[in-house]
Short mmCIF file of C-alpha atoms and ligand atoms in Angstrom, two decimals:
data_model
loop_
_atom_site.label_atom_id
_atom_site.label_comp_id
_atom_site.label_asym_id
_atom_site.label_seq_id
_atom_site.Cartn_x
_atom_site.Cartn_y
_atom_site.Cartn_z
CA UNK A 1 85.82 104.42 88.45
CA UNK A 2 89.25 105.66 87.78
CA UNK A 3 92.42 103.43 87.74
CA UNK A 4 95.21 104.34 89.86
CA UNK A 5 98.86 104.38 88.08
CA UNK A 6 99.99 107.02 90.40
CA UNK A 7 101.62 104.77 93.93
CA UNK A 8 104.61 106.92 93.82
CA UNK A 9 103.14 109.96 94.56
CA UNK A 10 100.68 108.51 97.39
CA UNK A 11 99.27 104.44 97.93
CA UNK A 12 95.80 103.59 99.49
CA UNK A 13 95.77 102.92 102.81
CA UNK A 14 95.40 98.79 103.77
CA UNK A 15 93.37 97.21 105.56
CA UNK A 16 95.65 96.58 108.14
CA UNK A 17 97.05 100.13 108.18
CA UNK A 18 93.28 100.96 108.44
CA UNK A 19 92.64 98.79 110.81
CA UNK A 20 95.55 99.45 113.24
CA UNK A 21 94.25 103.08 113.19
CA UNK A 22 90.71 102.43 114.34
CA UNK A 23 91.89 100.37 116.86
CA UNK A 24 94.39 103.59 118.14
CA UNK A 25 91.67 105.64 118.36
CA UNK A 26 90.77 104.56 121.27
CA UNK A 27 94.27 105.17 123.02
CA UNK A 28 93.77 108.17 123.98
CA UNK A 29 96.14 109.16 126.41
CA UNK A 30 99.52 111.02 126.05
CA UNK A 31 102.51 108.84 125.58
CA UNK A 32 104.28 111.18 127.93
CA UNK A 33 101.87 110.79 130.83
CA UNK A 34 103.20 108.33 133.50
CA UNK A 35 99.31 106.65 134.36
CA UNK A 36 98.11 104.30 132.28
CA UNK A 37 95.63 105.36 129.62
CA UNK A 38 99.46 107.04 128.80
CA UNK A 39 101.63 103.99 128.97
CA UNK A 40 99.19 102.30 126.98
CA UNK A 41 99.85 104.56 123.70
CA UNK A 42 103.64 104.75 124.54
CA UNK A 43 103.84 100.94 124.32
CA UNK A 44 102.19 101.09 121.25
CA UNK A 45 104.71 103.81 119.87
CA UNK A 46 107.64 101.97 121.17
CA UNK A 47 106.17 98.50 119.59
CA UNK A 48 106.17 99.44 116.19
CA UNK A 49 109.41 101.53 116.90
CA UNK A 50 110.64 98.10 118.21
CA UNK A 51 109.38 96.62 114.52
CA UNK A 52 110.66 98.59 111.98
CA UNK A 53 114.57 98.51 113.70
CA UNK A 54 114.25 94.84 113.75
CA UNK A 55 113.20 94.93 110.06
CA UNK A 56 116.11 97.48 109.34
CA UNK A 57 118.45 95.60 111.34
CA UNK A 58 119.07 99.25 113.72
CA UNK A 59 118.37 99.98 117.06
CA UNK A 60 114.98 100.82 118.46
CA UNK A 61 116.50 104.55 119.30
CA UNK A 62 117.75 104.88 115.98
CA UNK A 63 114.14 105.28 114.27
CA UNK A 64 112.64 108.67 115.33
CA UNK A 65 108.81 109.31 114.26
CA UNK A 66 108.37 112.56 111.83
CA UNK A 67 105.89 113.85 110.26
CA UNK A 68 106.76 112.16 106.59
CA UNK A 69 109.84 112.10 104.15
CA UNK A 70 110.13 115.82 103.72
CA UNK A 71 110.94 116.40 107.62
CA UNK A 72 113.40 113.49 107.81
CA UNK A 73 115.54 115.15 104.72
CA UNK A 74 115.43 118.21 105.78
CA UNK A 75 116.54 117.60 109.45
CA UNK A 76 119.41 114.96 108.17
CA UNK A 77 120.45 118.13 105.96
CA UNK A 78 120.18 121.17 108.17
CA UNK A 79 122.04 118.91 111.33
CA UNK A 80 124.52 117.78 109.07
CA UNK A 81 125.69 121.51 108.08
CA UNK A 82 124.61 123.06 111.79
CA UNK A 83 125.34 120.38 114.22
CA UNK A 84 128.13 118.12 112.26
CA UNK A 85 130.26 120.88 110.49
CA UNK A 86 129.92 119.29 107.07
CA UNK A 87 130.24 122.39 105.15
CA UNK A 88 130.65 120.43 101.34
CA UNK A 89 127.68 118.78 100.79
CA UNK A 90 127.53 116.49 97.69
CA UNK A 91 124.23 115.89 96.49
CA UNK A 92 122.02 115.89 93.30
CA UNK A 93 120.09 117.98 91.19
CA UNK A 94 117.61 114.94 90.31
CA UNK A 95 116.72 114.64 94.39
CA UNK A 96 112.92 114.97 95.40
CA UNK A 97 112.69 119.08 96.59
CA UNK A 98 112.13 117.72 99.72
CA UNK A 99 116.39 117.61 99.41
CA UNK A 100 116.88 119.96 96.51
CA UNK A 101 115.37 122.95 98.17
CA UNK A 102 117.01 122.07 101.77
CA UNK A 103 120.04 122.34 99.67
CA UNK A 104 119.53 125.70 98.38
CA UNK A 105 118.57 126.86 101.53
CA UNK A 106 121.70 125.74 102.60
CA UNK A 107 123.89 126.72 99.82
CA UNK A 108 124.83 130.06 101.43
CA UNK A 109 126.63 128.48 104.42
CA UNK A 110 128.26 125.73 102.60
CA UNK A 111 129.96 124.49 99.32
CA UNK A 112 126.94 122.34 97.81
CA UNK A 113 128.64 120.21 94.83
CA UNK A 114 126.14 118.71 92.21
CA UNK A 115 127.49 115.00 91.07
CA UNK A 116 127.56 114.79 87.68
CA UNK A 117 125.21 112.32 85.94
CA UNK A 118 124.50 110.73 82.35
CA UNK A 119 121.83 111.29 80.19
CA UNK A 120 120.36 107.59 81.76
CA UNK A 121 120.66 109.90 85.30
CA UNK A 122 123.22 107.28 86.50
CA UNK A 123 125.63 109.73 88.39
CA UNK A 124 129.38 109.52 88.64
CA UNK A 125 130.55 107.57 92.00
CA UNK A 126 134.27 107.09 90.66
CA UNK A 127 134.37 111.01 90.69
CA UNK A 128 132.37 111.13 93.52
CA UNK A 129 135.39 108.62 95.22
CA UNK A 130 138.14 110.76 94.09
CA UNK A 131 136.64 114.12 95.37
CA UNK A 132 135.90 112.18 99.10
CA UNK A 133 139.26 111.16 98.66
CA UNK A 134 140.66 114.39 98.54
CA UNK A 135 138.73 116.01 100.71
CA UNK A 136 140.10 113.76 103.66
CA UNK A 137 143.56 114.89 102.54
CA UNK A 138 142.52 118.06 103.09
CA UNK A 139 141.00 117.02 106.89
CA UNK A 140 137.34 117.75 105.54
CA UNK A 141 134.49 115.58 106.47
CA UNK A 142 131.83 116.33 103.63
CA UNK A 143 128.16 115.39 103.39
CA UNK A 144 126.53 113.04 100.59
CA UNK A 145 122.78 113.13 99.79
CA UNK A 146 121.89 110.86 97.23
CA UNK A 147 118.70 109.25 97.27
CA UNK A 148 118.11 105.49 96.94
CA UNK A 149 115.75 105.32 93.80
CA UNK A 150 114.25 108.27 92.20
CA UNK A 151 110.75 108.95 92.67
CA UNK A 152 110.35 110.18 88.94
CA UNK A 153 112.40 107.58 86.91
CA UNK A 154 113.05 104.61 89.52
CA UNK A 155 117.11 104.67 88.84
CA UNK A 156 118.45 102.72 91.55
CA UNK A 157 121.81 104.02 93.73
CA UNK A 158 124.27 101.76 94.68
CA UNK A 159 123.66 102.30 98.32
CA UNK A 160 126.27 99.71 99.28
CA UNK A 161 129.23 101.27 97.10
CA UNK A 162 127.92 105.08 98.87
CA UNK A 163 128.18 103.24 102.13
CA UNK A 164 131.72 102.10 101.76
CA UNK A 165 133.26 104.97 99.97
CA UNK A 166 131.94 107.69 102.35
CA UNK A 167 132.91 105.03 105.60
CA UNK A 168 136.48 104.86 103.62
CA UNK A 169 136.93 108.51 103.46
CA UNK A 170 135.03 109.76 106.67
CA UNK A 171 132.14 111.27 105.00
CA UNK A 172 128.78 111.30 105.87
CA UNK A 173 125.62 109.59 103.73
CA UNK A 174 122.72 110.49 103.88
CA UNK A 175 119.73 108.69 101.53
CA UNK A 176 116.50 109.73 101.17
CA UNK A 177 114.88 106.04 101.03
CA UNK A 178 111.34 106.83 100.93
CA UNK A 179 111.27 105.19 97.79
CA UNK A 180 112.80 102.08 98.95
CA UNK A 181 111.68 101.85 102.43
CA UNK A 182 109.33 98.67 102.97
CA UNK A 183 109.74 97.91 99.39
CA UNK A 184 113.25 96.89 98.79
CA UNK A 185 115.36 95.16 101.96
CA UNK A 186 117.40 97.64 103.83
CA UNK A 187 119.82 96.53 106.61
CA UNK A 188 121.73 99.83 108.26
CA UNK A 189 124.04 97.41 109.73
CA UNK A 190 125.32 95.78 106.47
CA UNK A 191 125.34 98.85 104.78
CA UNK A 192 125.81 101.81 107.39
CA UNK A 193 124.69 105.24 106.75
CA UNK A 194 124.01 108.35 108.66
CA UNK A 195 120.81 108.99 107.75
CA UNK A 196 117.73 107.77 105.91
CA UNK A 197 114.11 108.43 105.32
CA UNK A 198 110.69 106.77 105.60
CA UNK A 199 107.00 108.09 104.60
CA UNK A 200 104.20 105.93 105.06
CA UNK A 201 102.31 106.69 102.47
CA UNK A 202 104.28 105.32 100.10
CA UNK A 203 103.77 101.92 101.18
CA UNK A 204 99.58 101.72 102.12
CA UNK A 205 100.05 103.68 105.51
CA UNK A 206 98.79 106.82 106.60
CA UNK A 207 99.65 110.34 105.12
CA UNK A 208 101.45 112.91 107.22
CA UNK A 209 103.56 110.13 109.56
CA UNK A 210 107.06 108.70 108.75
CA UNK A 211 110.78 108.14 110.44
CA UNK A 212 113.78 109.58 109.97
CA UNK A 213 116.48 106.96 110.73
CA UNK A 214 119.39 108.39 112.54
CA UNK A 215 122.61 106.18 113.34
CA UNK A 216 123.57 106.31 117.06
CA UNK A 217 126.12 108.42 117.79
CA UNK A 218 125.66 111.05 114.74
CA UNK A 219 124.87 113.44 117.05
CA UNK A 220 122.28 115.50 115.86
CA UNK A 221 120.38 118.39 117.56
CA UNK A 222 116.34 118.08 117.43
CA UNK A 223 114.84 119.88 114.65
CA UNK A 224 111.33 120.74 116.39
CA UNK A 225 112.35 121.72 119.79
CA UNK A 226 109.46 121.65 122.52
CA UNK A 227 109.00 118.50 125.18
CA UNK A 228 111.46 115.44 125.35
CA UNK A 229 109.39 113.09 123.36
CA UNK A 230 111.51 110.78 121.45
CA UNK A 231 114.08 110.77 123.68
CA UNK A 232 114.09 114.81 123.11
CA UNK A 233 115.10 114.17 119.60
CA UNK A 234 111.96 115.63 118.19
CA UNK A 235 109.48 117.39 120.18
CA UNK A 236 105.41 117.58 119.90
CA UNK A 237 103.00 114.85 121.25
CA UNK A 238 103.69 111.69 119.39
CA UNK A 239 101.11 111.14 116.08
CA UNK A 240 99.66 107.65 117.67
CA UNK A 241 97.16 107.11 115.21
CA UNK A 242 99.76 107.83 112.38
CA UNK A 243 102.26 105.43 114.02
CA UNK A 244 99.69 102.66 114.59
CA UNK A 245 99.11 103.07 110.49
CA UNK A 246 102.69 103.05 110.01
CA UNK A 247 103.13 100.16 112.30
CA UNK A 248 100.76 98.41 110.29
CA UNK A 249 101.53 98.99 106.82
CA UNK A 250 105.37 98.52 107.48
CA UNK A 251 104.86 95.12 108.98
CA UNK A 252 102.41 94.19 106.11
CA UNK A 253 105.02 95.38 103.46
CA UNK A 254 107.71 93.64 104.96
CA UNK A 255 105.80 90.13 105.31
CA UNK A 256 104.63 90.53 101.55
CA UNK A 257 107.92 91.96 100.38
CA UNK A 258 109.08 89.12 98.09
CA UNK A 259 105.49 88.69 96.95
CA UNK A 260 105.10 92.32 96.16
CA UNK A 261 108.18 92.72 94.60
CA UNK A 262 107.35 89.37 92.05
CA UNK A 263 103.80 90.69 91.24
CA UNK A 264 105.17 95.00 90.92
CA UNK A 265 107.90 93.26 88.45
CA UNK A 266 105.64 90.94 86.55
CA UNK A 267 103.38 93.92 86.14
CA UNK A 268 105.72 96.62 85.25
CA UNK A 269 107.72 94.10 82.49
CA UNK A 270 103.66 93.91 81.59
CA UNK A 271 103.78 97.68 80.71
CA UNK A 272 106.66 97.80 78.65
CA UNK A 273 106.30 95.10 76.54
CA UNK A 274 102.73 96.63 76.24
CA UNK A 275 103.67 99.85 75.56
CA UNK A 276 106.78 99.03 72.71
CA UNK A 277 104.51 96.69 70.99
CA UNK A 278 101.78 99.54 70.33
CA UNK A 279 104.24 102.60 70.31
CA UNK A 280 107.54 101.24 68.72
CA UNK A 281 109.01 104.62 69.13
CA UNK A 282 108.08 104.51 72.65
CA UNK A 283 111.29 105.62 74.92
CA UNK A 284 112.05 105.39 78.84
CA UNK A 285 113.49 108.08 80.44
CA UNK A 286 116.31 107.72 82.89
CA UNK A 287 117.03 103.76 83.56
CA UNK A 288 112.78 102.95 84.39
CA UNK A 289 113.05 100.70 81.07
CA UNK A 290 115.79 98.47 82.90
CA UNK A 291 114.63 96.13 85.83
CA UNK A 292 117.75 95.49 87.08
CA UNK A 293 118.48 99.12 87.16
CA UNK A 294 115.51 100.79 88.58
CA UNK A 295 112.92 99.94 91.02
CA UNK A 296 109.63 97.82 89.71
CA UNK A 297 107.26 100.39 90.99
CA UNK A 298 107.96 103.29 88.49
CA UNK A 299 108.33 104.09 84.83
CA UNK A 300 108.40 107.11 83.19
CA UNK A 301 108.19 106.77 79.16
CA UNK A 302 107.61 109.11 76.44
CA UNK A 303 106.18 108.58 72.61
CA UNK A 304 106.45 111.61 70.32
CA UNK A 305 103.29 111.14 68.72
CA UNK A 306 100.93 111.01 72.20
CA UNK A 307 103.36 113.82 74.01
CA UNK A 308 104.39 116.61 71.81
CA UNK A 309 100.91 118.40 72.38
CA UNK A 310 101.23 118.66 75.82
CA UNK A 311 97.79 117.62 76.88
CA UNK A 312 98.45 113.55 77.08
CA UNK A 313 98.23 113.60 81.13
CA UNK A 314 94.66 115.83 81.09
CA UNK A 315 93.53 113.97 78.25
CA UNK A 316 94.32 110.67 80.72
CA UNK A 317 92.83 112.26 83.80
CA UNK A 318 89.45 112.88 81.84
CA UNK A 319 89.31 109.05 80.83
CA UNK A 320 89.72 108.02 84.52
CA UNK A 321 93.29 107.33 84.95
CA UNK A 322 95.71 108.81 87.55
CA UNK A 323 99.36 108.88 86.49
CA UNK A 324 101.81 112.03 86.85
CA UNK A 325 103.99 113.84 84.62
CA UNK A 326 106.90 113.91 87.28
CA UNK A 327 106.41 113.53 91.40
CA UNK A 328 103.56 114.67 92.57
CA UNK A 329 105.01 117.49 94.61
CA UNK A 330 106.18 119.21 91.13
CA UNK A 331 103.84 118.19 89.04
CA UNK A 332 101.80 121.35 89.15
CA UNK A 333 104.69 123.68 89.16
CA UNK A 334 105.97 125.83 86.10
CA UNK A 335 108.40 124.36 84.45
CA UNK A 336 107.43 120.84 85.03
CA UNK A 337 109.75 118.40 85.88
CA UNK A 338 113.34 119.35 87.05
CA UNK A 339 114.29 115.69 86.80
CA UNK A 340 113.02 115.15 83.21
CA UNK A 341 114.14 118.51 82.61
CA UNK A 342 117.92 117.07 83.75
CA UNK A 343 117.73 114.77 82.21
CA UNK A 344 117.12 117.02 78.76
CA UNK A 345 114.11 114.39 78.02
CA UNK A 346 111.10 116.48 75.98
CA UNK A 347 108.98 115.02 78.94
CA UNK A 348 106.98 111.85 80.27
CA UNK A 349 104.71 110.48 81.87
CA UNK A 350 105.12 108.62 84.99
CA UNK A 351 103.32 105.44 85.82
CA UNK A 352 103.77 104.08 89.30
CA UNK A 353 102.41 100.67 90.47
CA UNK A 354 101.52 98.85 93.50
CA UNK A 355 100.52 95.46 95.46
CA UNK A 356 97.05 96.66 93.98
CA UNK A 357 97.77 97.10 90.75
CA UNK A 358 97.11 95.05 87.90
CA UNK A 359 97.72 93.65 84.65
CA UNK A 360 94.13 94.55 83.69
CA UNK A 361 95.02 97.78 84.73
CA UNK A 362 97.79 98.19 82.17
CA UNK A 363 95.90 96.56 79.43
CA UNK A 364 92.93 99.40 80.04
CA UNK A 365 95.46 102.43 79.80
CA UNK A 366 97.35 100.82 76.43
CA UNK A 367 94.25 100.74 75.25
CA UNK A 368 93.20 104.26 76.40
CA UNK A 369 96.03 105.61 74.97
CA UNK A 370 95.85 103.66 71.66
CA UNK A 371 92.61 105.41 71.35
CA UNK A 372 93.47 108.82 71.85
CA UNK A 373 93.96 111.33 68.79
CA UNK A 374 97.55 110.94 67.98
CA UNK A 375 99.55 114.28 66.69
CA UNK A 376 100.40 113.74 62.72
N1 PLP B 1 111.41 111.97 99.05
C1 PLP B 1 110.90 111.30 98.00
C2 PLP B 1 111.82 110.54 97.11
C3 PLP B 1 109.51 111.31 97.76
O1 PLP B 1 109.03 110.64 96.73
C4 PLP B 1 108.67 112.03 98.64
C5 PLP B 1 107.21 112.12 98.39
O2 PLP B 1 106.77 112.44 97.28
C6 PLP B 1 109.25 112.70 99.73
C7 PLP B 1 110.62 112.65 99.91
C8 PLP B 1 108.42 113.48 100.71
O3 PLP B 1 107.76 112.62 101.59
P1 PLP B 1 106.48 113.15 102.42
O4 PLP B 1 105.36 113.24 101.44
O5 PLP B 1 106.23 112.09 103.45
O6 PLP B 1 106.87 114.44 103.03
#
């Protein structure tokens, strides 16, 4: 039996995501056909549609299905420079590569600024303010791309100071919330933004599925081109089974989302009192130390004595438990983590928690790592 510290890379699925899906199995006609095994799926797509902009306070057209967080970022990106005009693009170098890479991609077209950031990974909006400033001096309308909390270290944006510097200057936002989405509240109408991103799987739904949320009037061009499916802006036969999942695990998250956020909190202050009373040298990288600072489902810490071999995330995996040494979509690259490495920490590990996870669960891996041969 292993024990699973690893939600922000990927969250079981829940029952109710699980059981939505069966269910949508059975729908099997096309969404685009006109007869009814067709409008039978299509109300289903448009329901939970229907759901989530209710939840996000946004209108049913703004939510677009996608295949996860990755497309969403890289559409709100690539429209932004092709279909907007933004040619500055503001972003940072501690994004998710689902942004970072978009942004090199980019980088050829357009002037991509990085926005500076302390050694906590807090970054710089007065500077941020002051360049937006002058660029609408200048009659530019730049592009920001800072993501809501950070999948590696949990540091938490101020989305609502982003939202009202870029609407003072003219700029556009874009924030990758997959992070956030269906764990913290988000309301696009209190805080307004261009763009933002959802993945399923980060909150017990369904791999593979997700919504990019797209403010009316933005005026974007589709990024998969084909039929007229979501009202043409993205084209391919709509993912029902995915969507019922999503549905599902969205509306769950949102009915639990005070309880959730209590328990994730109680269990992740758990952790680090746990881990400073048996490792006093223990540190946190970025803000993930700091509950009011980061979000309850992440921290990433480091101790000298169980890190400086290397080894402390296989030695974990052999005893059973699942954490990560960055995101999971870096974690096997060279190099290791280009957030950690940002952030000039000697490394870390990363546990992430969930509805599921609990303070058993901590107790077991304090006690698996007391246990394991420490470096003299
Ligand atoms: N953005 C962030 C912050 C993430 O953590 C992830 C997933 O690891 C993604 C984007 C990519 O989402 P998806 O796996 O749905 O493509």
């Amino acid at each position: 039996m292993s024990i699973y510290l690893d939600n922000a890379a990927t969250t079981p699925l829940c029952p109710e995501a699980k059981d939505a899906m069966i269910a949508a199995l059975e729908l099997y006609g096309n969404p685009s056909s006109t007869h009814s095994e067709g409008r039978k799926a299509k109300a289903l797509v448009e329901r939970v549609r229907k759901d989530i902009a209710a939840a996000l306070n946004c209108l049913p057209a703004e939510v677009i299905f996608t295949s996860g967080g990755t497309e969403a970022d890289n559409w709100a990106l690539q429209s932004s420079v092709d279909v907007l005009g933004a040619i500055k693009l503001y972003h940072s170098e501690l994004e998710h590569h689902a942004v970072t890479h978009m942004v090199e991609a980019l980088a050829h077209h357009i002037e991509a600024v990085a926005i500076p950031f302390d050694a906590y990974g807090d970054h710089d909006l007065d500077w941020l303010e002051a360049q937006l400033a002058a660029d609408r001096q200048a009659g530019r309308k730049p592009l920001v791309s800072l993501m809501h909390a950070n999948n590696e270290i949990g540091n938490l944006a101020d989305l609502d100071r982003l939202s009202k510097i870029t609407r003072d200057h003219g700029a556009l936002l874009h924030s990758d919330t997959v992070q956030t989405m269906a764990h913290l509240k988000l309301d696009f109408a209190a805080t307004p933004l261009e763009f933002a991103a959802c993945s399923a799987h980060k909150f017990h739904g369904p791999k593979g599925i997700g919504f990019a949320y797209i403010k009316q009037g933005t005026g974007v061009q589709p990024f998969i081109r084909g039929g007229a499916q979501e009202r043409g802006h993205r084209a391919g036969t709509e993912n029902v089974v995915g969507i019922a999942g999503l549905g599902a695990a969205f509306a769950t998250a949102m009915a639990k989302l005070d309880e959730d956020a209590a328990h994730m909190t109680d269990v992740k202050t758990y952790a680090i009192e746990r881990l400073r009373a048996a490792f006093p040298h223990v540190r946190f990288n970025g803000r993930s130390g700091d509950l009011n600072r980061s979000l309850f489902t992440v921290l990433n810490f480091y101790v000298p004595e169980l890190h400086e071999g290397g080894m402390l995330n296989f030695q974990l995996d052999l005893q059973g438990f699942c954490v990560s040494g960055g995101s999971a979509c870096s974690s096997g690259a060279v190099g290791g983590s280009h957030v950690l490495g940002g952030l000039k920490s000697p490394g870390g590990t990363r546990i992430s928690f969930s509805r599921m996870t609990t303070r058993a669960d901590i107790d077991a891996f304090v006690h698996a790592l007391q246990s394991l041969p420490k470096l003299d």
